[in-house]
Amino acid sequence: MIYAFFIEKRHKHYELLGKPFPTAKYQPVPEVFGWKVCGHRMFLYMSLIVGKTLREAWPLLTKDDKSAISTELSHIVTALRRVSPDPSGPFIGTWLPLHAFDSVSAGLLLNRHDRTDLGLSNLGSVSRGPVHDRFLHFDYVERPFLTIKSFQDWLLAAATRQQVRPSEEVVVLDGLYRDWLPDIGNICLTHGDLTIDNIIISSDEHGAYHIAGIIDWEQAGWYPEYWEYFKLYYGVEIGHEWRTEGWADKVMKPFEDEFTAVAEYFLWRNP
């Protein structure tokens, strides 16, 4: 859905999000038709993605259907990860602060005052937004991070409820999984909430299932390479076949240690 904010004189960002998907076959983002200001609200009008969520459709799918879907999803994830980070320097952060999004049945709302607060006339502020993953809400929303280490230290701080001032270091104790998170690696363009509830599939005239679109892009941004893998699994219950049969491992390279560490942090944040 974040696609909506790049159509009004935001050509660089429009091109960036569209760059990974040059063909309609792998275009996962809803099309935006326009917007209308009503009072202090802005309504965005988007295309309806017709189909079922992958969770809803899963019991109906054959093994061949599941393989085809996982292969197609792998292409989408790979395309996103081919996009180069900001040429002015890599960072970890989202496209836009999450409070800009207010989901309603008619679409998305953007408070007009928020547009000024977010500095949407400045492309730099759009591409270097704070980390607004739900894990950090609401008390640990933070600036974009310039290194993987600083981001992961902040995850630990949030998980252990440390009140860290800018000049202070996060306290790292044995047994807190911090050493399971390497401080080197790639920073990748990431959907940020890629669960089976946000993947919409439909069948064609031959009965073959395909990905019709992916929704809920509000957490999209630049994250460590393992973040998408974590989200592919974490939103799914342990007993679901998506997890027991390791379908996400067919979508992208596994990051098992990183998954375990961040999953523990999420549990500490939300026991």
PDB file of C-alpha atoms in Angstrom:
ATOM      1  CA  MET A   1       0.000   0.000   0.000  1.00  0.00           C
ATOM      2  CA  ILE A   2       2.940   2.344   0.467  1.00  0.00           C
ATOM      3  CA  TYR A   3       2.982   2.548  -3.336  1.00  0.00           C
ATOM      4  CA  ALA A   4       0.300   5.198  -3.022  1.00  0.00           C
ATOM      5  CA  PHE A   5       2.631   7.815  -1.612  1.00  0.00           C
ATOM      6  CA  PHE A   6       4.975   7.788  -4.574  1.00  0.00           C
ATOM      7  CA  ILE A   7       2.583   8.918  -7.320  1.00  0.00           C
ATOM      8  CA  GLU A   8       2.341  12.615  -6.427  1.00  0.00           C
ATOM      9  CA  LYS A   9       5.600  14.124  -7.710  1.00  0.00           C
ATOM     10  CA  ARG A  10       7.643  11.354  -6.092  1.00  0.00           C
ATOM     11  CA  HIS A  11       9.067  10.018  -9.348  1.00  0.00           C
ATOM     12  CA  LYS A  12      12.305   8.684  -7.916  1.00  0.00           C
ATOM     13  CA  HIS A  13      10.482   6.573  -5.364  1.00  0.00           C
ATOM     14  CA  TYR A  14       7.819   5.494  -7.841  1.00  0.00           C
ATOM     15  CA  GLU A  15      10.586   4.199 -10.075  1.00  0.00           C
ATOM     16  CA  LEU A  16      12.403   2.531  -7.197  1.00  0.00           C
ATOM     17  CA  LEU A  17       9.424   0.494  -6.055  1.00  0.00           C
ATOM     18  CA  GLY A  18       8.487  -0.385  -9.627  1.00  0.00           C
ATOM     19  CA  LYS A  19      12.031  -1.228 -10.661  1.00  0.00           C
ATOM     20  CA  PRO A  20      12.056  -4.786  -9.285  1.00  0.00           C
ATOM     21  CA  PHE A  21       8.918  -5.720 -11.212  1.00  0.00           C
ATOM     22  CA  PRO A  22       9.253  -4.804 -14.897  1.00  0.00           C
ATOM     23  CA  THR A  23       6.544  -7.275 -15.957  1.00  0.00           C
ATOM     24  CA  ALA A  24       2.963  -7.637 -14.810  1.00  0.00           C
ATOM     25  CA  LYS A  25       3.598 -11.289 -13.948  1.00  0.00           C
ATOM     26  CA  TYR A  26       5.546 -10.350 -10.834  1.00  0.00           C
ATOM     27  CA  GLN A  27       3.916  -7.016  -9.999  1.00  0.00           C
ATOM     28  CA  PRO A  28       2.836  -7.502  -6.376  1.00  0.00           C
ATOM     29  CA  VAL A  29       1.777  -3.953  -5.488  1.00  0.00           C
ATOM     30  CA  PRO A  30      -1.814  -2.653  -5.774  1.00  0.00           C
ATOM     31  CA  GLU A  31      -2.319  -0.004  -8.446  1.00  0.00           C
ATOM     32  CA  VAL A  32      -3.204   3.479  -7.230  1.00  0.00           C
ATOM     33  CA  PHE A  33      -5.819   5.410  -9.220  1.00  0.00           C
ATOM     34  CA  GLY A  34      -5.879   8.678  -7.315  1.00  0.00           C
ATOM     35  CA  TRP A  35      -6.732  10.449  -4.091  1.00  0.00           C
ATOM     36  CA  LYS A  36      -9.275  12.895  -2.720  1.00  0.00           C
ATOM     37  CA  VAL A  37      -8.910  15.346   0.153  1.00  0.00           C
ATOM     38  CA  CYS A  38     -11.920  15.550   2.448  1.00  0.00           C
ATOM     39  CA  GLY A  39     -11.505  17.862   5.406  1.00  0.00           C
ATOM     40  CA  HIS A  40      -8.214  16.992   7.079  1.00  0.00           C
ATOM     41  CA  ARG A  41      -8.126  13.492   5.552  1.00  0.00           C
ATOM     42  CA  MET A  42      -6.799  12.183   2.272  1.00  0.00           C
ATOM     43  CA  PHE A  43      -8.453   9.114   0.740  1.00  0.00           C
ATOM     44  CA  LEU A  44      -6.383   6.959  -1.585  1.00  0.00           C
ATOM     45  CA  TYR A  45      -8.156   4.840  -4.197  1.00  0.00           C
ATOM     46  CA  MET A  46      -6.472   1.554  -5.097  1.00  0.00           C
ATOM     47  CA  SER A  47      -7.168  -1.458  -7.225  1.00  0.00           C
ATOM     48  CA  LEU A  48      -8.916  -4.366  -5.543  1.00  0.00           C
ATOM     49  CA  ILE A  49      -6.805  -7.510  -5.522  1.00  0.00           C
ATOM     50  CA  VAL A  50      -9.245 -10.333  -6.185  1.00  0.00           C
ATOM     51  CA  GLY A  51      -8.487 -13.656  -4.577  1.00  0.00           C
ATOM     52  CA  LYS A  52      -7.892 -15.395  -1.273  1.00  0.00           C
ATOM     53  CA  THR A  53      -5.080 -14.988   1.177  1.00  0.00           C
ATOM     54  CA  LEU A  54      -2.543 -17.761   1.032  1.00  0.00           C
ATOM     55  CA  ARG A  55      -3.670 -18.782   4.498  1.00  0.00           C
ATOM     56  CA  GLU A  56      -7.297 -19.112   3.385  1.00  0.00           C
ATOM     57  CA  ALA A  57      -6.429 -21.001   0.211  1.00  0.00           C
ATOM     58  CA  TRP A  58      -3.742 -23.275   1.664  1.00  0.00           C
ATOM     59  CA  PRO A  59      -6.042 -26.268   2.442  1.00  0.00           C
ATOM     60  CA  LEU A  60      -7.299 -26.183  -1.170  1.00  0.00           C
ATOM     61  CA  LEU A  61      -3.872 -26.266  -2.799  1.00  0.00           C
ATOM     62  CA  THR A  62      -2.116 -29.314  -4.169  1.00  0.00           C
ATOM     63  CA  LYS A  63       1.586 -29.841  -3.578  1.00  0.00           C
ATOM     64  CA  ASP A  64       2.230 -28.628  -7.143  1.00  0.00           C
ATOM     65  CA  ASP A  65       0.192 -25.479  -6.441  1.00  0.00           C
ATOM     66  CA  LYS A  66       2.198 -24.813  -3.287  1.00  0.00           C
ATOM     67  CA  SER A  67       5.475 -25.319  -5.144  1.00  0.00           C
ATOM     68  CA  ALA A  68       4.392 -22.923  -7.892  1.00  0.00           C
ATOM     69  CA  ILE A  69       3.349 -20.277  -5.353  1.00  0.00           C
ATOM     70  CA  SER A  70       6.582 -20.587  -3.383  1.00  0.00           C
ATOM     71  CA  THR A  71       8.610 -20.298  -6.600  1.00  0.00           C
ATOM     72  CA  GLU A  72       6.715 -17.192  -7.658  1.00  0.00           C
ATOM     73  CA  LEU A  73       7.110 -15.672  -4.195  1.00  0.00           C
ATOM     74  CA  SER A  74      10.823 -16.424  -4.382  1.00  0.00           C
ATOM     75  CA  HIS A  75      11.013 -14.419  -7.635  1.00  0.00           C
ATOM     76  CA  ILE A  76       9.294 -11.473  -5.942  1.00  0.00           C
ATOM     77  CA  VAL A  77      11.574 -11.530  -2.906  1.00  0.00           C
ATOM     78  CA  THR A  78      14.641 -11.893  -5.122  1.00  0.00           C
ATOM     79  CA  ALA A  79      13.536  -8.929  -7.245  1.00  0.00           C
ATOM     80  CA  LEU A  80      13.146  -6.747  -4.161  1.00  0.00           C
ATOM     81  CA  ARG A  81      16.563  -7.744  -2.886  1.00  0.00           C
ATOM     82  CA  ARG A  82      18.236  -6.789  -6.166  1.00  0.00           C
ATOM     83  CA  VAL A  83      17.406  -3.122  -5.594  1.00  0.00           C
ATOM     84  CA  SER A  84      20.462  -1.194  -4.468  1.00  0.00           C
ATOM     85  CA  PRO A  85      20.305   0.806  -1.231  1.00  0.00           C
ATOM     86  CA  ASP A  86      20.406   4.587  -1.172  1.00  0.00           C
ATOM     87  CA  PRO A  87      23.559   5.681  -3.027  1.00  0.00           C
ATOM     88  CA  SER A  88      24.293   8.227  -0.291  1.00  0.00           C
ATOM     89  CA  GLY A  89      24.906   5.319   2.085  1.00  0.00           C
ATOM     90  CA  PRO A  90      23.084   2.229   3.355  1.00  0.00           C
ATOM     91  CA  PHE A  91      20.709   2.500   6.296  1.00  0.00           C
ATOM     92  CA  ILE A  92      18.082   0.461   8.094  1.00  0.00           C
ATOM     93  CA  GLY A  93      14.672   2.118   8.197  1.00  0.00           C
ATOM     94  CA  THR A  94      11.250   2.278   6.618  1.00  0.00           C
ATOM     95  CA  TRP A  95       9.866   4.268   3.709  1.00  0.00           C
ATOM     96  CA  LEU A  96       7.492   6.291   5.853  1.00  0.00           C
ATOM     97  CA  PRO A  97       6.654   6.572   9.547  1.00  0.00           C
ATOM     98  CA  LEU A  98       3.902   4.074  10.305  1.00  0.00           C
ATOM     99  CA  HIS A  99       1.538   6.637  11.836  1.00  0.00           C
ATOM    100  CA  ALA A 100       0.991   7.989   8.320  1.00  0.00           C
ATOM    101  CA  PHE A 101      -1.091   4.898   7.658  1.00  0.00           C
ATOM    102  CA  ASP A 102      -4.645   4.593   8.914  1.00  0.00           C
ATOM    103  CA  SER A 103      -6.345   1.575   7.353  1.00  0.00           C
ATOM    104  CA  VAL A 104     -10.071   1.725   6.667  1.00  0.00           C
ATOM    105  CA  SER A 105     -12.327  -0.351   4.453  1.00  0.00           C
ATOM    106  CA  ALA A 106     -12.357   2.315   1.764  1.00  0.00           C
ATOM    107  CA  GLY A 107      -8.602   2.504   1.502  1.00  0.00           C
ATOM    108  CA  LEU A 108      -5.850   4.376   3.314  1.00  0.00           C
ATOM    109  CA  LEU A 109      -6.038   7.729   5.000  1.00  0.00           C
ATOM    110  CA  LEU A 110      -3.239  10.196   5.376  1.00  0.00           C
ATOM    111  CA  ASN A 111      -3.640  13.068   7.761  1.00  0.00           C
ATOM    112  CA  ARG A 112      -2.803  16.283   5.908  1.00  0.00           C
ATOM    113  CA  HIS A 113      -0.914  17.645   8.911  1.00  0.00           C
ATOM    114  CA  ASP A 114       1.195  14.484   8.970  1.00  0.00           C
ATOM    115  CA  ARG A 115       2.267  15.249   5.414  1.00  0.00           C
ATOM    116  CA  THR A 116       3.933  18.432   6.656  1.00  0.00           C
ATOM    117  CA  ASP A 117       5.391  16.764   9.745  1.00  0.00           C
ATOM    118  CA  LEU A 118       6.867  13.979   7.629  1.00  0.00           C
ATOM    119  CA  GLY A 119       8.553  16.398   5.263  1.00  0.00           C
ATOM    120  CA  LEU A 120       7.044  14.795   2.178  1.00  0.00           C
ATOM    121  CA  SER A 121       8.298  17.646   0.023  1.00  0.00           C
ATOM    122  CA  ASN A 122      11.784  16.319   0.695  1.00  0.00           C
ATOM    123  CA  LEU A 123      12.659  13.016  -0.944  1.00  0.00           C
ATOM    124  CA  GLY A 124      15.395  12.345   1.588  1.00  0.00           C
ATOM    125  CA  SER A 125      12.948  12.252   4.492  1.00  0.00           C
ATOM    126  CA  VAL A 126      10.787   9.730   2.682  1.00  0.00           C
ATOM    127  CA  SER A 127      13.626   7.323   1.934  1.00  0.00           C
ATOM    128  CA  ARG A 128      15.266   7.610   5.349  1.00  0.00           C
ATOM    129  CA  GLY A 129      12.322   7.162   7.703  1.00  0.00           C
ATOM    130  CA  PRO A 130      12.728   5.649  11.184  1.00  0.00           C
ATOM    131  CA  VAL A 131      12.371   1.929  11.852  1.00  0.00           C
ATOM    132  CA  HIS A 132       8.646   1.483  12.365  1.00  0.00           C
ATOM    133  CA  ASP A 133       8.320  -2.260  12.595  1.00  0.00           C
ATOM    134  CA  ARG A 134       5.502  -3.176  14.985  1.00  0.00           C
ATOM    135  CA  PHE A 135       8.059  -4.865  17.218  1.00  0.00           C
ATOM    136  CA  LEU A 136       9.275  -1.434  18.317  1.00  0.00           C
ATOM    137  CA  HIS A 137       5.914   0.244  18.836  1.00  0.00           C
ATOM    138  CA  PHE A 138       5.277   2.421  20.498  1.00  0.00           C
ATOM    139  CA  ASP A 139       8.027   3.142  22.937  1.00  0.00           C
ATOM    140  CA  TYR A 140      11.074   2.176  20.869  1.00  0.00           C
ATOM    141  CA  VAL A 141      10.420   3.755  17.483  1.00  0.00           C
ATOM    142  CA  GLU A 142      13.812   5.021  16.435  1.00  0.00           C
ATOM    143  CA  ARG A 143      15.753   6.881  13.755  1.00  0.00           C
ATOM    144  CA  PRO A 144      17.098   5.031  10.718  1.00  0.00           C
ATOM    145  CA  PHE A 145      20.189   3.049  11.680  1.00  0.00           C
ATOM    146  CA  LEU A 146      23.415   3.344   9.741  1.00  0.00           C
ATOM    147  CA  THR A 147      24.761  -0.097  10.678  1.00  0.00           C
ATOM    148  CA  ILE A 148      23.386  -3.570  11.268  1.00  0.00           C
ATOM    149  CA  LYS A 149      25.069  -3.610  14.684  1.00  0.00           C
ATOM    150  CA  SER A 150      23.315  -0.476  15.902  1.00  0.00           C
ATOM    151  CA  PHE A 151      19.955  -1.819  14.704  1.00  0.00           C
ATOM    152  CA  GLN A 152      20.432  -5.171  16.441  1.00  0.00           C
ATOM    153  CA  ASP A 153      21.648  -3.541  19.629  1.00  0.00           C
ATOM    154  CA  TRP A 154      18.428  -1.537  19.596  1.00  0.00           C
ATOM    155  CA  LEU A 155      16.373  -4.722  19.130  1.00  0.00           C
ATOM    156  CA  LEU A 156      17.989  -6.099  22.267  1.00  0.00           C
ATOM    157  CA  ALA A 157      17.370  -2.842  24.111  1.00  0.00           C
ATOM    158  CA  ALA A 158      13.691  -2.945  23.163  1.00  0.00           C
ATOM    159  CA  ALA A 159      13.360  -6.620  24.093  1.00  0.00           C
ATOM    160  CA  THR A 160      14.950  -6.085  27.504  1.00  0.00           C
ATOM    161  CA  ARG A 161      13.298  -2.698  28.093  1.00  0.00           C
ATOM    162  CA  GLN A 162      16.568  -0.844  28.428  1.00  0.00           C
ATOM    163  CA  GLN A 163      16.256   2.926  28.494  1.00  0.00           C
ATOM    164  CA  VAL A 164      19.360   3.838  26.505  1.00  0.00           C
ATOM    165  CA  ARG A 165      20.414   7.425  25.974  1.00  0.00           C
ATOM    166  CA  PRO A 166      22.183   8.396  22.741  1.00  0.00           C
ATOM    167  CA  SER A 167      25.568   8.495  24.461  1.00  0.00           C
ATOM    168  CA  GLU A 168      25.113   5.123  26.184  1.00  0.00           C
ATOM    169  CA  GLU A 169      25.752   1.552  25.075  1.00  0.00           C
ATOM    170  CA  VAL A 170      23.186  -1.239  25.180  1.00  0.00           C
ATOM    171  CA  VAL A 171      23.976  -3.711  27.962  1.00  0.00           C
ATOM    172  CA  VAL A 172      24.635  -7.152  26.468  1.00  0.00           C
ATOM    173  CA  LEU A 173      24.564 -10.093  28.905  1.00  0.00           C
ATOM    174  CA  ASP A 174      25.255 -13.767  28.263  1.00  0.00           C
ATOM    175  CA  GLY A 175      22.243 -15.792  27.188  1.00  0.00           C
ATOM    176  CA  LEU A 176      20.420 -12.937  25.452  1.00  0.00           C
ATOM    177  CA  TYR A 177      20.958 -14.253  21.906  1.00  0.00           C
ATOM    178  CA  ARG A 178      22.817 -11.139  20.778  1.00  0.00           C
ATOM    179  CA  ASP A 179      25.749 -13.248  19.551  1.00  0.00           C
ATOM    180  CA  TRP A 180      23.317 -15.118  17.280  1.00  0.00           C
ATOM    181  CA  LEU A 181      22.885 -11.940  15.232  1.00  0.00           C
ATOM    182  CA  PRO A 182      25.966 -11.195  13.097  1.00  0.00           C
ATOM    183  CA  ASP A 183      26.894  -7.548  12.748  1.00  0.00           C
ATOM    184  CA  ILE A 184      27.906  -7.939   9.105  1.00  0.00           C
ATOM    185  CA  GLY A 185      25.754  -8.825   6.134  1.00  0.00           C
ATOM    186  CA  ASN A 186      23.593  -7.284   3.456  1.00  0.00           C
ATOM    187  CA  ILE A 187      20.911  -4.656   3.900  1.00  0.00           C
ATOM    188  CA  CYS A 188      17.989  -5.436   1.580  1.00  0.00           C
ATOM    189  CA  LEU A 189      14.766  -3.849   0.401  1.00  0.00           C
ATOM    190  CA  THR A 190      12.178  -5.763   2.425  1.00  0.00           C
ATOM    191  CA  HIS A 191       8.394  -5.986   2.500  1.00  0.00           C
ATOM    192  CA  GLY A 192       8.541  -6.210   6.277  1.00  0.00           C
ATOM    193  CA  ASP A 193       5.302  -8.118   6.908  1.00  0.00           C
ATOM    194  CA  LEU A 194       5.388 -10.921   4.364  1.00  0.00           C
ATOM    195  CA  THR A 195       3.107 -13.445   6.052  1.00  0.00           C
ATOM    196  CA  ILE A 196       0.655 -15.858   4.443  1.00  0.00           C
ATOM    197  CA  ASP A 197      -2.112 -13.439   5.493  1.00  0.00           C
ATOM    198  CA  ASN A 198      -0.728 -10.704   3.208  1.00  0.00           C
ATOM    199  CA  ILE A 199      -0.148 -12.811   0.087  1.00  0.00           C
ATOM    200  CA  ILE A 200      -3.209 -12.877  -2.189  1.00  0.00           C
ATOM    201  CA  ILE A 201      -3.553 -15.691  -4.714  1.00  0.00           C
ATOM    202  CA  SER A 202      -6.082 -16.507  -7.438  1.00  0.00           C
ATOM    203  CA  SER A 203      -6.533 -19.160 -10.097  1.00  0.00           C
ATOM    204  CA  ASP A 204      -6.445 -18.666 -13.870  1.00  0.00           C
ATOM    205  CA  GLU A 205      -8.719 -20.147 -16.539  1.00  0.00           C
ATOM    206  CA  HIS A 206      -6.789 -23.403 -16.353  1.00  0.00           C
ATOM    207  CA  GLY A 207      -7.176 -23.705 -12.599  1.00  0.00           C
ATOM    208  CA  ALA A 208      -3.526 -22.902 -11.882  1.00  0.00           C
ATOM    209  CA  TYR A 209      -2.897 -20.686  -8.861  1.00  0.00           C
ATOM    210  CA  HIS A 210      -0.743 -17.559  -9.026  1.00  0.00           C
ATOM    211  CA  ILE A 211       0.099 -14.671  -6.734  1.00  0.00           C
ATOM    212  CA  ALA A 212      -2.366 -11.895  -7.511  1.00  0.00           C
ATOM    213  CA  GLY A 213      -0.738  -9.360  -5.220  1.00  0.00           C
ATOM    214  CA  ILE A 214       0.807  -8.623  -1.865  1.00  0.00           C
ATOM    215  CA  ILE A 215      -0.794  -6.202   0.585  1.00  0.00           C
ATOM    216  CA  ASP A 216       0.234  -4.257   3.705  1.00  0.00           C
ATOM    217  CA  TRP A 217       3.445  -2.575   2.560  1.00  0.00           C
ATOM    218  CA  GLU A 218       3.472  -0.024   5.375  1.00  0.00           C
ATOM    219  CA  GLN A 219       6.512  -1.603   7.069  1.00  0.00           C
ATOM    220  CA  ALA A 220       8.492  -1.871   3.824  1.00  0.00           C
ATOM    221  CA  GLY A 221      12.025  -0.552   4.007  1.00  0.00           C
ATOM    222  CA  TRP A 222      15.689  -1.484   4.316  1.00  0.00           C
ATOM    223  CA  TYR A 223      16.486  -4.255   6.779  1.00  0.00           C
ATOM    224  CA  PRO A 224      19.162  -6.888   7.408  1.00  0.00           C
ATOM    225  CA  GLU A 225      18.934  -9.734   4.919  1.00  0.00           C
ATOM    226  CA  TYR A 226      17.401 -12.132   7.445  1.00  0.00           C
ATOM    227  CA  TRP A 227      14.417  -9.889   8.309  1.00  0.00           C
ATOM    228  CA  GLU A 228      12.178 -11.055   5.449  1.00  0.00           C
ATOM    229  CA  TYR A 229      12.859 -14.699   6.352  1.00  0.00           C
ATOM    230  CA  PHE A 230      11.882 -14.019   9.942  1.00  0.00           C
ATOM    231  CA  LYS A 231       8.599 -12.431   8.895  1.00  0.00           C
ATOM    232  CA  LEU A 232       7.777 -15.273   6.482  1.00  0.00           C
ATOM    233  CA  TYR A 233       7.599 -17.643   9.443  1.00  0.00           C
ATOM    234  CA  TYR A 234       6.869 -15.624  12.549  1.00  0.00           C
ATOM    235  CA  GLY A 235       3.282 -14.714  11.684  1.00  0.00           C
ATOM    236  CA  VAL A 236       2.341 -18.364  11.224  1.00  0.00           C
ATOM    237  CA  GLU A 237       1.470 -20.744  14.052  1.00  0.00           C
ATOM    238  CA  ILE A 238       3.988 -23.496  14.783  1.00  0.00           C
ATOM    239  CA  GLY A 239       1.712 -26.366  13.734  1.00  0.00           C
ATOM    240  CA  HIS A 240       0.822 -24.916  10.321  1.00  0.00           C
ATOM    241  CA  GLU A 241       2.206 -26.823   7.315  1.00  0.00           C
ATOM    242  CA  TRP A 242       3.864 -23.621   6.075  1.00  0.00           C
ATOM    243  CA  ARG A 243       6.222 -24.039   9.019  1.00  0.00           C
ATOM    244  CA  THR A 244       6.301 -27.797   9.570  1.00  0.00           C
ATOM    245  CA  GLU A 245       7.178 -28.466   5.920  1.00  0.00           C
ATOM    246  CA  GLY A 246       9.586 -25.527   5.665  1.00  0.00           C
ATOM    247  CA  TRP A 247       7.917 -23.760   2.752  1.00  0.00           C
ATOM    248  CA  ALA A 248       9.578 -20.424   3.504  1.00  0.00           C
ATOM    249  CA  ASP A 249      12.944 -22.168   3.123  1.00  0.00           C
ATOM    250  CA  LYS A 250      11.953 -22.734  -0.507  1.00  0.00           C
ATOM    251  CA  VAL A 251      11.279 -19.008  -0.928  1.00  0.00           C
ATOM    252  CA  MET A 252      14.645 -17.723   0.249  1.00  0.00           C
ATOM    253  CA  LYS A 253      17.856 -18.672   1.983  1.00  0.00           C
ATOM    254  CA  PRO A 254      17.182 -19.774   5.570  1.00  0.00           C
ATOM    255  CA  PHE A 255      18.477 -17.747   8.521  1.00  0.00           C
ATOM    256  CA  GLU A 256      17.660 -20.125  11.356  1.00  0.00           C
ATOM    257  CA  ASP A 257      19.858 -18.653  14.101  1.00  0.00           C
ATOM    258  CA  GLU A 258      18.688 -15.130  13.362  1.00  0.00           C
ATOM    259  CA  PHE A 259      15.077 -16.316  13.351  1.00  0.00           C
ATOM    260  CA  THR A 260      15.470 -17.940  16.757  1.00  0.00           C
ATOM    261  CA  ALA A 261      17.075 -14.846  18.282  1.00  0.00           C
ATOM    262  CA  VAL A 262      14.567 -12.327  16.947  1.00  0.00           C
ATOM    263  CA  ALA A 263      11.621 -14.632  17.748  1.00  0.00           C
ATOM    264  CA  GLU A 264      12.790 -14.673  21.361  1.00  0.00           C
ATOM    265  CA  TYR A 265      13.009 -10.895  21.358  1.00  0.00           C
ATOM    266  CA  PHE A 266       9.458 -10.648  20.033  1.00  0.00           C
ATOM    267  CA  LEU A 267       8.246 -12.959  22.816  1.00  0.00           C
ATOM    268  CA  TRP A 268       9.996 -10.828  25.436  1.00  0.00           C
ATOM    269  CA  ARG A 269       8.375  -7.707  24.027  1.00  0.00           C
ATOM    270  CA  ASN A 270       4.918  -9.277  23.843  1.00  0.00           C
ATOM    271  CA  PRO A 271       4.756 -12.128  26.401  1.00  0.00           C
TER     272      PRO A 271
END
